[in-house]
CSV table of C-alpha atoms in Angstrom, one decimal:
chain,number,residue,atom,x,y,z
A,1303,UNK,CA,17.7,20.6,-31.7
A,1304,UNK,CA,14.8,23.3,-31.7
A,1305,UNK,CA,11.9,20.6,-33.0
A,1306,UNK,CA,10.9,17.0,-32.8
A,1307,UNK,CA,10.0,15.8,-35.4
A,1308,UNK,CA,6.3,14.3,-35.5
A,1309,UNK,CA,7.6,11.2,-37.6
A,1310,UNK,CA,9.1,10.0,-33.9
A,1311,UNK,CA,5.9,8.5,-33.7
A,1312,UNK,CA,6.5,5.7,-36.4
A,1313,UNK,CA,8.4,3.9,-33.7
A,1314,UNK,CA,5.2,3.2,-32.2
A,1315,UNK,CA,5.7,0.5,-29.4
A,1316,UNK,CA,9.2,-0.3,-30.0
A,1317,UNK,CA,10.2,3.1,-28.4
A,1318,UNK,CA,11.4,2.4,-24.7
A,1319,UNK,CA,13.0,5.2,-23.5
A,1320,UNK,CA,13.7,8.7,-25.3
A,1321,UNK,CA,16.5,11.0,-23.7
A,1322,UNK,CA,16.4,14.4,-25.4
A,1323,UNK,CA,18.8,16.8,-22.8
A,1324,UNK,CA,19.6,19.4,-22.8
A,1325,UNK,CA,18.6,21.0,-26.7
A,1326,UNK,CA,16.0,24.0,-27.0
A,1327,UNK,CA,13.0,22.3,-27.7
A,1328,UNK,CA,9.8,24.6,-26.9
A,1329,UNK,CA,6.9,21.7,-27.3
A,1330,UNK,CA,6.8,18.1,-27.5
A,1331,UNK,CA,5.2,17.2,-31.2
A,1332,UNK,CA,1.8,14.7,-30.6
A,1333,UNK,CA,3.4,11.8,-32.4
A,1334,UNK,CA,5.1,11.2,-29.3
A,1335,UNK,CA,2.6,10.3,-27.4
A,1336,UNK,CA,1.9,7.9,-30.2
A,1337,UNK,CA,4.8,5.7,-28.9
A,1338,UNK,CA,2.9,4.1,-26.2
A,1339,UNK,CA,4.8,1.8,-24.3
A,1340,UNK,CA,7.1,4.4,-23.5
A,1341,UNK,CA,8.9,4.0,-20.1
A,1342,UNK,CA,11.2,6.7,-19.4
A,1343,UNK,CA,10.6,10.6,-20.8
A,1344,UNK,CA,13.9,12.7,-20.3
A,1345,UNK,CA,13.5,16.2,-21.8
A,1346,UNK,CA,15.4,18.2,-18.8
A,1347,UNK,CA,17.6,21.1,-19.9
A,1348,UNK,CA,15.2,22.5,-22.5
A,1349,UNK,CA,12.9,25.5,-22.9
A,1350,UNK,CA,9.5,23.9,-22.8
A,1351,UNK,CA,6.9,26.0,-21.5
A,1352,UNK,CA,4.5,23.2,-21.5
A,1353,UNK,CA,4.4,19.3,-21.8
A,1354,UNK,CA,0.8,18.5,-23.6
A,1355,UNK,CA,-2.0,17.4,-22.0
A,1356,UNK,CA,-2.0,13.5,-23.8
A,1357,UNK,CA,0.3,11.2,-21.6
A,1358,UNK,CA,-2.7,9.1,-21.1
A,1359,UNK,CA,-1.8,7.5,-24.0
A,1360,UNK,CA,1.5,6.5,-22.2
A,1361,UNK,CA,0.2,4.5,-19.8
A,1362,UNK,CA,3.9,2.5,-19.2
A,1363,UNK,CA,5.4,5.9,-18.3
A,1364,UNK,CA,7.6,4.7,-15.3
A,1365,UNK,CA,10.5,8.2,-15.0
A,1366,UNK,CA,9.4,11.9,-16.5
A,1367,UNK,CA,12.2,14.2,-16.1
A,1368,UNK,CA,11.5,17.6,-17.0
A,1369,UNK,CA,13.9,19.9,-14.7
A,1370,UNK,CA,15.2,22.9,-16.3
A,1371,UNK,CA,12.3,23.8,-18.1
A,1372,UNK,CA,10.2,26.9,-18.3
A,1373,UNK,CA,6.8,24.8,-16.9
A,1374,UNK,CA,4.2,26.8,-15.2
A,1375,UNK,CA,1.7,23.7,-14.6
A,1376,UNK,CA,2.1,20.1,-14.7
A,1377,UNK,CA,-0.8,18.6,-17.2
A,1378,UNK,CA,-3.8,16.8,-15.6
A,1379,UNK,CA,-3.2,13.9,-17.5
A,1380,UNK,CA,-0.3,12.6,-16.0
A,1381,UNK,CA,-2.3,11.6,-13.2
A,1382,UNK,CA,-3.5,8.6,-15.9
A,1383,UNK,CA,0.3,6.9,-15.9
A,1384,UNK,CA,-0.3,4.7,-13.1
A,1385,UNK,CA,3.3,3.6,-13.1
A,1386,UNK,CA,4.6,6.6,-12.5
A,1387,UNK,CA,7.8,5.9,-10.0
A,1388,UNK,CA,9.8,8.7,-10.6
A,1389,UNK,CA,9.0,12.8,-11.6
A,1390,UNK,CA,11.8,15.1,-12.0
A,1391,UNK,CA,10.4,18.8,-12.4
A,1392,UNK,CA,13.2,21.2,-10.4
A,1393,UNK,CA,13.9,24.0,-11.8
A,1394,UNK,CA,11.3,25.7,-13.9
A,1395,UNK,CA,8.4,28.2,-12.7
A,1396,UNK,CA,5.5,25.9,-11.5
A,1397,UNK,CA,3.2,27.7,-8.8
A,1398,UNK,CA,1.7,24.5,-7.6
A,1399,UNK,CA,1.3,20.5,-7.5
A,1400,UNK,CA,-1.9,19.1,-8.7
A,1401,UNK,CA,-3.3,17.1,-5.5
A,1402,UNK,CA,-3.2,14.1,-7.2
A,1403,UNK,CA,0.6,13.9,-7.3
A,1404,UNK,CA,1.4,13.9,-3.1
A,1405,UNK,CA,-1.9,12.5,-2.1
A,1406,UNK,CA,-3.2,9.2,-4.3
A,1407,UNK,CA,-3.1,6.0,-2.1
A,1408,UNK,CA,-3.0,4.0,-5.7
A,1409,UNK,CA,0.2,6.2,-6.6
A,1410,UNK,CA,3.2,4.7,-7.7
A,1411,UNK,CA,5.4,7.6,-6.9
A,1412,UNK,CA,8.9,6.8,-5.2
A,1413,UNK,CA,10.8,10.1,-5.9
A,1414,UNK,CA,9.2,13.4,-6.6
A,1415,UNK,CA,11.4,16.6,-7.0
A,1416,UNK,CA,9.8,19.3,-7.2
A,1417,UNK,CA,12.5,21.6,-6.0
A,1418,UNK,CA,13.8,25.5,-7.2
A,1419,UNK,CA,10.0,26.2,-8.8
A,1420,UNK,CA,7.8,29.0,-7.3
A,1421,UNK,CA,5.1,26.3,-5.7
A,1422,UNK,CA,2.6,28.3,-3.4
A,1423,UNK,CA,0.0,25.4,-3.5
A,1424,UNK,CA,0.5,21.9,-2.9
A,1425,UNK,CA,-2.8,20.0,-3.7
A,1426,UNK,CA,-5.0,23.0,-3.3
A,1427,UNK,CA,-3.7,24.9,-0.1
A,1428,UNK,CA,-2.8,28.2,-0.6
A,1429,UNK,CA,1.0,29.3,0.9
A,1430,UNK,CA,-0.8,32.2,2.8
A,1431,UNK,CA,-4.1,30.5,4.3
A,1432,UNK,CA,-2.5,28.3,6.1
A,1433,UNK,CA,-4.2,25.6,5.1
A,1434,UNK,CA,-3.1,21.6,5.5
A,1435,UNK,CA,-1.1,20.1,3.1
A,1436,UNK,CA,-1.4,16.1,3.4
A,1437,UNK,CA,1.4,14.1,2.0
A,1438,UNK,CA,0.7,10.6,1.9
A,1439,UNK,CA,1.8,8.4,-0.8
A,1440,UNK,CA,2.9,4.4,0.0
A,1441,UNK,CA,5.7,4.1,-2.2
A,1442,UNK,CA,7.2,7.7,-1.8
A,1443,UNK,CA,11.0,7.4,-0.8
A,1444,UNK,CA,12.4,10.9,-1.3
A,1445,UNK,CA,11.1,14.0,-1.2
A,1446,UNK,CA,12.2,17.5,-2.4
A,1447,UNK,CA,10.5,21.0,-2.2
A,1448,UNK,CA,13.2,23.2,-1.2
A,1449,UNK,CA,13.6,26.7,-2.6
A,1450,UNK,CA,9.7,27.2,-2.8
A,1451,UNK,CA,7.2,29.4,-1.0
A,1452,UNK,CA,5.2,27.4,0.7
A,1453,UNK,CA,4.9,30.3,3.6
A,1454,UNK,CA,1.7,29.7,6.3
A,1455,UNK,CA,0.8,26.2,4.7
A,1456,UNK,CA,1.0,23.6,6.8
A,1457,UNK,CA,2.6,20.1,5.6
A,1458,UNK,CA,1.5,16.6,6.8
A,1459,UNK,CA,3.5,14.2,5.9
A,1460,UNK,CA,1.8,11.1,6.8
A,1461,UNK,CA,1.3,7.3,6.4
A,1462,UNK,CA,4.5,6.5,3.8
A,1463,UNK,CA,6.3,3.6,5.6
A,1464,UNK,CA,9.2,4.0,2.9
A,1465,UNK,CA,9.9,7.7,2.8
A,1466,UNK,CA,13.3,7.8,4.0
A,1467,UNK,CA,14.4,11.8,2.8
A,1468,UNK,CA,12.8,15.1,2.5
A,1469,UNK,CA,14.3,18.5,2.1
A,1470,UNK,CA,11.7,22.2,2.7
A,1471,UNK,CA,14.6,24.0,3.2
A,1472,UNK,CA,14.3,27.8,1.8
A,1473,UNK,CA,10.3,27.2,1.4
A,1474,UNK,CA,9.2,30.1,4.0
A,1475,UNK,CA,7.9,27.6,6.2
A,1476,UNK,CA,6.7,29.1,9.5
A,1477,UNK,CA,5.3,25.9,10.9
A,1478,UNK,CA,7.1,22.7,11.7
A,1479,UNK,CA,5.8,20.1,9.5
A,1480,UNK,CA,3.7,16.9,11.2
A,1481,UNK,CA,5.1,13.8,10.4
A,1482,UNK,CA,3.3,11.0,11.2
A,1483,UNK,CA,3.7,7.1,10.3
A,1484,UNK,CA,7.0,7.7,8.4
A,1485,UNK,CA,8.9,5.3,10.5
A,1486,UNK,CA,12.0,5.4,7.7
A,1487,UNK,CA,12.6,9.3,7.6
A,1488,UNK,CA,16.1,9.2,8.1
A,1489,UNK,CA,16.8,12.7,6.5
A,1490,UNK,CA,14.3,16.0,7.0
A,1491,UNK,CA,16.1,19.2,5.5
A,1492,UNK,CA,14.2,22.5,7.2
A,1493,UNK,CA,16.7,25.3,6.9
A,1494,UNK,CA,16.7,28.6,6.3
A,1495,UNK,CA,13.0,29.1,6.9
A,1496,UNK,CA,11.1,31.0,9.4
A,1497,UNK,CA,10.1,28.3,12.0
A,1498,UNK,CA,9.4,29.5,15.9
A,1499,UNK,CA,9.4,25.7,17.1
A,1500,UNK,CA,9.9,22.1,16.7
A,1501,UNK,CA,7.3,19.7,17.7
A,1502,UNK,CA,5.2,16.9,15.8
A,1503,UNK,CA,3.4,13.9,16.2
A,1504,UNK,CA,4.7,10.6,14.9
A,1505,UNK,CA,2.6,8.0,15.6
A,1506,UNK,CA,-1.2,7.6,13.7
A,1507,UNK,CA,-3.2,7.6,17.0
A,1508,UNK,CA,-1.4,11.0,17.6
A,1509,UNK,CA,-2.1,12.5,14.5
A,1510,UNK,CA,-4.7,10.9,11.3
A,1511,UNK,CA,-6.1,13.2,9.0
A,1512,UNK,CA,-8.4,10.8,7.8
A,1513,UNK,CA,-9.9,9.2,10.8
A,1514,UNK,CA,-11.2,5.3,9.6
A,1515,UNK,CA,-8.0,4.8,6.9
């Protein structure tokens, strides 16, 4: 399948899920974002370069799986699905994650992979400045950035009580991430990066990057 056909829109409402693998789509058409209590978005495996900048008119959006994709940006508008629980986006060419996705305290994110892209910037930190990178989202339960370049930036990962797995191995990493208030992390994947030591704070009086929260 090379095209969607605009006429998916007709289904309006009574569209729940739409699972579209794995095809050689290139764009999504706008009547889908007509169908607006759409829940779960699965258009992995395709050759989309983009994924339209209207998915605040699918404000049910609960899953958006887009890995294996040619994406170079996520769209701004996503940050307007408030039920957001799970985005899928390994595997294409994005050089960064919009701030709002790994640092809203209203997000509803459980699982974010983000893995095999080409992600420099993680909310607005450059890989080479060295700047801080705060992760903090309540819901978040897994984790996965490996096989980036996140180089001399420097990743907090602080305040989600449920995050139980996250994997920045292969991501250039030359500092040890902080993790602080992530009482769950079972599972924290660094290898093959180019770490000199291993040290962190765990505890909020230790480390708070946002002193009165």
């Amino acid at each position: 399948l090379v095209v969607l056909p605009p006429s998916i829109g007709q289904l309006g409402a009574e569209l729940l899920t739409l699972i579209i693998r794995s095809n050689e789509l290139t764009e999504l058409p706008a009547g889908l974002f007509e169908c607006s209590k759409l829940r779960v978005l699965d258009v992995g495996g395709n050759r989309l370069q983009q994924l339209g900048e209207e998915f605040h008119r699918l404000p049910e959006l609960r899953e958006l799986h887009a890995n294996d994709n040619q994406l170079t940006a996520l769209p701004a508008s996503l940050e307007h699905c408030p039920g957001l629980t799970t985005l899928n986006v390994n595997t294409n060419q994005l050089a960064a994650l919009p701030g709002f996705i790994l640092g809203s305290r209203q997000s509803r994110l459980k699982v974010v992979n983000a893995s095999s892209n080409c992600i420099s910037t993680l909310g607005g930190s450059g890989s080479g400045s060295g700047g801080e990178v705060v992760v903090s989202l309540p819901l978040l339960e897994s984790l996965d950035l490996q096989r980036n370049q996140l180089g001399g930036s420097v990743v907090v990962l602080w305040n989600c009580p449920l995050l139980t797995y996250v994997n920045l191995s292969e991501t250039r990493l030359a500092v040890c991430p902080v993790v602080a208030d992530c009482a769950r992390l079972s599972r924290l994947h660094l290898s093959n990066n180019r770490l000199t030591s291993f040290d962190f704070p765990r505890t909020q009086r230790q480390y708070c990057p946002h002193p009165g929260l």
